[in-house]
Coordinates of C-alpha atoms in Angstrom, one line a residue:
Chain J
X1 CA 103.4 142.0 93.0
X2 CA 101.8 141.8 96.0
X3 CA 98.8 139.9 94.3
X4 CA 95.0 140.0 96.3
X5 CA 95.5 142.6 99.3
X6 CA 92.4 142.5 101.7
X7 CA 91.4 144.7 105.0
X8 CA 90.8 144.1 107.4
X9 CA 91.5 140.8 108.5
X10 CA 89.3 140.2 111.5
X11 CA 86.6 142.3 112.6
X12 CA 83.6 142.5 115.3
X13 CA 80.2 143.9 114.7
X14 CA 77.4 144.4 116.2
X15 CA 74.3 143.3 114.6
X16 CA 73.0 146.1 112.3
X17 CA 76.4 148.0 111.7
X18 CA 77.4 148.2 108.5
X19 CA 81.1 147.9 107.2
X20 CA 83.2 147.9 103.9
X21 CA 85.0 144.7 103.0
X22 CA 88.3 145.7 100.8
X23 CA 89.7 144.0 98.4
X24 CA 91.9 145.3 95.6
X25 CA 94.8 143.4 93.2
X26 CA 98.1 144.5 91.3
X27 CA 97.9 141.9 88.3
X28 CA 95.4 143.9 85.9
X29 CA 92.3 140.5 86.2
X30 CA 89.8 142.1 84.4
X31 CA 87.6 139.6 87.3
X32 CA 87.0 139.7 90.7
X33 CA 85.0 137.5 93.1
X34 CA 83.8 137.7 96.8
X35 CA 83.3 134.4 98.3
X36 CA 82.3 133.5 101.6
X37 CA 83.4 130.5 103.9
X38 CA 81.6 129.1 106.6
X39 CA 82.7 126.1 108.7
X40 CA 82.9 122.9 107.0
X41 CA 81.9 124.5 103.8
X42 CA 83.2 124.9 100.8
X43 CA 82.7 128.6 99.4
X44 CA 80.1 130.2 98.3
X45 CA 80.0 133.0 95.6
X46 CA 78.6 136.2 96.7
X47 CA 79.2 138.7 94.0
X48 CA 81.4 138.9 90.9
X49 CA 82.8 141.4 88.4
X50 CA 83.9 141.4 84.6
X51 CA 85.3 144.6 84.6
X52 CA 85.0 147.9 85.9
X53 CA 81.7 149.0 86.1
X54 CA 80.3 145.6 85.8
X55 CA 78.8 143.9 88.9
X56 CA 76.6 140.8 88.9
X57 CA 75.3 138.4 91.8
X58 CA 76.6 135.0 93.0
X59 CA 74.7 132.6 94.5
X60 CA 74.4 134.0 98.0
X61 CA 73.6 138.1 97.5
X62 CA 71.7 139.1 99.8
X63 CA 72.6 142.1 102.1
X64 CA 75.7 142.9 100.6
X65 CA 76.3 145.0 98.0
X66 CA 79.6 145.4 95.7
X67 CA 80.8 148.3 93.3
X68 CA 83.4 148.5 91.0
X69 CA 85.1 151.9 89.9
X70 CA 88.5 150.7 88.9
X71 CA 90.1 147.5 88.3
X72 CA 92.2 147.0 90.9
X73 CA 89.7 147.7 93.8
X74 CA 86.4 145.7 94.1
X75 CA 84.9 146.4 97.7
X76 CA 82.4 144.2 99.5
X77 CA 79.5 146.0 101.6
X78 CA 77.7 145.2 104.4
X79 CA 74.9 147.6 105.1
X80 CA 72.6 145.9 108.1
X81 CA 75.6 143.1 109.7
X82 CA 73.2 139.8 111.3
X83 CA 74.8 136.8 112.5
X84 CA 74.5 134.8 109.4
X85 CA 77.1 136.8 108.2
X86 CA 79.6 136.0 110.7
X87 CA 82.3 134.2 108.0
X88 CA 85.4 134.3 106.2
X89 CA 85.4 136.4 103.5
X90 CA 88.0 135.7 100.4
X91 CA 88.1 138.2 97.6
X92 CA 90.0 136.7 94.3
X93 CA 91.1 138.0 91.0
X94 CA 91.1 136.2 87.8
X95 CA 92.6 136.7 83.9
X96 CA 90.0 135.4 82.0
X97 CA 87.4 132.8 82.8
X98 CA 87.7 129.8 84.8
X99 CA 86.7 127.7 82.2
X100 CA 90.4 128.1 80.2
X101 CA 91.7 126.5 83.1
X102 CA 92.7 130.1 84.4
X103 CA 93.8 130.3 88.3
X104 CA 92.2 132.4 90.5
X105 CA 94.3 134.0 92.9
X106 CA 93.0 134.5 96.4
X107 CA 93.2 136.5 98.8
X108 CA 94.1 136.1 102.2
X109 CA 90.7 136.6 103.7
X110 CA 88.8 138.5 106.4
X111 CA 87.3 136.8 109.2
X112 CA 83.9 138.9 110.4
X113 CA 82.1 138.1 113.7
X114 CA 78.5 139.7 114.2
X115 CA 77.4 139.9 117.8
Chain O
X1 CA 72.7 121.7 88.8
X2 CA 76.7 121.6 89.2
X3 CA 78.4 120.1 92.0
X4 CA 80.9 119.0 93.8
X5 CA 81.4 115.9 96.0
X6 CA 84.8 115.1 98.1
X7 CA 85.2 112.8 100.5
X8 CA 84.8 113.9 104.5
X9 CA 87.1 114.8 106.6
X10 CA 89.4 114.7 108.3
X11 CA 92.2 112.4 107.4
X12 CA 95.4 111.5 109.5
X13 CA 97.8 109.5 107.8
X14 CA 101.7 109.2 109.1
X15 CA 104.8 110.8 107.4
X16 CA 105.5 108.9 103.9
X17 CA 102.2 107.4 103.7
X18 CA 100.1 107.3 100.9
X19 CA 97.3 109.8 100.1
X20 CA 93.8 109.6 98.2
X21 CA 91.4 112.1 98.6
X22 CA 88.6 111.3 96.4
X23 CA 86.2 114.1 94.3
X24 CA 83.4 113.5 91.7
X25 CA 81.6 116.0 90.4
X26 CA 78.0 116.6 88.1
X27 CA 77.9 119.3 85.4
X28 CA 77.0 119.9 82.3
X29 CA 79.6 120.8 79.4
X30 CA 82.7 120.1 79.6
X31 CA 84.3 122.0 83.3
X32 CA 87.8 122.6 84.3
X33 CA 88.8 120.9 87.3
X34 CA 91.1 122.3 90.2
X35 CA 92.6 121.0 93.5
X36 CA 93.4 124.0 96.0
X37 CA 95.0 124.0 99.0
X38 CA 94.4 126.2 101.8
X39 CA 97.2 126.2 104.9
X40 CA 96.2 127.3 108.4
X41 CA 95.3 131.2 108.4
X42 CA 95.9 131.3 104.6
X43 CA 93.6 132.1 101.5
X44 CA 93.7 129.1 98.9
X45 CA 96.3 128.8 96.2
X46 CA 95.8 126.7 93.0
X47 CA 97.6 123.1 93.5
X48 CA 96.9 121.5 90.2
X49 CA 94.4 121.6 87.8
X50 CA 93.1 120.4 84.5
X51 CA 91.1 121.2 81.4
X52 CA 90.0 118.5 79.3
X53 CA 89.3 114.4 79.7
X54 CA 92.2 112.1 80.3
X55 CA 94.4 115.7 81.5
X56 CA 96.5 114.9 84.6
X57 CA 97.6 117.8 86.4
X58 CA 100.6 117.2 88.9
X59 CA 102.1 119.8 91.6
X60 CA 104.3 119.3 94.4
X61 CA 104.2 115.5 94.1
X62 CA 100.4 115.8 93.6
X63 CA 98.6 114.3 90.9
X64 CA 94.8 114.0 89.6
X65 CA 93.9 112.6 86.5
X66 CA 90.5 114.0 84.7
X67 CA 88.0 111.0 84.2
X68 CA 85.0 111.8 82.3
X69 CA 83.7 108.1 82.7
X70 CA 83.7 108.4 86.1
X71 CA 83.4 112.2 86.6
X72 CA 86.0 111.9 88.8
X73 CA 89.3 114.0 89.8
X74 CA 91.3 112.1 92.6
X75 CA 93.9 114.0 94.3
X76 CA 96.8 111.8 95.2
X77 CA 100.5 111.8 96.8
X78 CA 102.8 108.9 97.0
X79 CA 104.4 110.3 100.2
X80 CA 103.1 112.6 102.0
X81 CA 105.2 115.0 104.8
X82 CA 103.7 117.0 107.3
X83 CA 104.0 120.3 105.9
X84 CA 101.5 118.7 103.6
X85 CA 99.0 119.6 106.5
X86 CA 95.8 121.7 104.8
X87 CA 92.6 121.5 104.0
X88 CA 92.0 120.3 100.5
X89 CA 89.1 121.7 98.0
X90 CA 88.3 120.5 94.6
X91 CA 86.5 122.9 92.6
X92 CA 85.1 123.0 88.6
X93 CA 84.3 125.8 86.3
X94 CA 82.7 126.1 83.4
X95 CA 80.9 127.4 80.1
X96 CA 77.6 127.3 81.9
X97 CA 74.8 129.7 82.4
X98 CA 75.6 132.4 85.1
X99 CA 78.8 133.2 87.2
X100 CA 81.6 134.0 84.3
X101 CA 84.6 131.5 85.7
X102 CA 83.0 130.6 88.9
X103 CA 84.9 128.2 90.6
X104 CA 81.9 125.9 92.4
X105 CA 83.7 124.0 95.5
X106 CA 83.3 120.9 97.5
X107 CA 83.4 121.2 101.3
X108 CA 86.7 120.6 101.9
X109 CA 88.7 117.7 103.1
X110 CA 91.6 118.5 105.9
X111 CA 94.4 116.3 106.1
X112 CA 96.8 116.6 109.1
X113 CA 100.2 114.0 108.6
X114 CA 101.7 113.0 111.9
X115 CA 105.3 112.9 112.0

């Protein structure tokens, strides 16, 4: 299993490009996360998924956007890139909920710069 | 609302010494509680975790007992070695209303061991 797969794993934009975060996992999680870190902080939840076809918003949503078609894949979308979006971006995959004690697995992250 | 508090960072301790990096959290219900570990460059990966008052979870000479009392979950090592070098997060989930099995983070703690 090669577990949470993410691409890219640095990237440069310029401020009001847009760009597609990947993300996708091999061990059938019915639930995905995108989480962002910024320096000295612990993450923060973006967006999450259930399931296929299920999206709902974390606590920092705004301008990205999510989708998910299948359950492996579970992209993260940035349509108008500022410099408050200039992170590390972790996608992760879970079994069931967290509250069973379930891991979630990570990714190994994508750091995005915004000029 | 839910949170996370760990103690700041960073720590230097010598090879063999003795590690406490305290977290207490506020919540309501009754959370999970996680210690992750992220290495230079890396995503996170679960260290130890535990589900229910008085649990101690233990991993790689790690251990952190569950104290409702105290609403407390204190990672500790009896001898730390320098590929113990990382930055630490503790981390609950839980039952509560909105993000299914988010995991809600402190800030980190980064622990380098000198040789």
């Amino acid at each position: 299993n090669a577990g949470v797969t993410q691409t890219p794993k640095f990237r440069i934009l310029k401020i009001g490009q847009s760009m597609t975060l990947q993300c996708t996992q091999d061990m059938n999680h019915n639930y995905m996360y995108w989480y962002r870190q910024d320096p000295g902080m612990g993450l923060k939840l973006i967006y999450y998924s259930v399931g296929a076809g299920i999206t709902d918003k974390g606590e920092v949503p705004n301008g990205y956007n999510v989708s998910r078609s299948t359950t492996e894949d579970f992209p993260l979308r940035l349509e108008l890139a500022a410099p408050s979006q200039t992170s590390v971006y972790f996608c992760a995959s879970s079994y069931r909920v967290g509250s069973l004690g379930n891991e979630q697995f990570f990714g190994p992250g994508t750091r995005l710069t915004v000029l | 609302g839910n949170s996370v508090t760990q103690m700041e960072g960073p720590v230097t301790l010598s090879e063999e010494a003795f590690l406490t990096i305290n977290c207490t959290y506020t919540a309501t219900g009754y959370p999970s509680l996680f210690w992750y570990v992220q290495y230079p460059g890396e995503g996170l990966q679960l260290l130890l975790k535990a589900t229910k008052a008085d649990d101690k979870g233990s991993n790689k000479g790690f251990e952190a007992t569950y104290r409702k009392e105290t609403t407390s979950f204190h990672l500790e090592k009896g001898s730390v070695q320098v590929s113990d070098s990382a930055v630490y997060f503790c981390a609950l989930s839980g039952d509560y209303g909105g993000s299914q099995g988010n995991l809600i983070f402190g800030k980190g703690t980064k622990l380098s061991v000198k040789p």
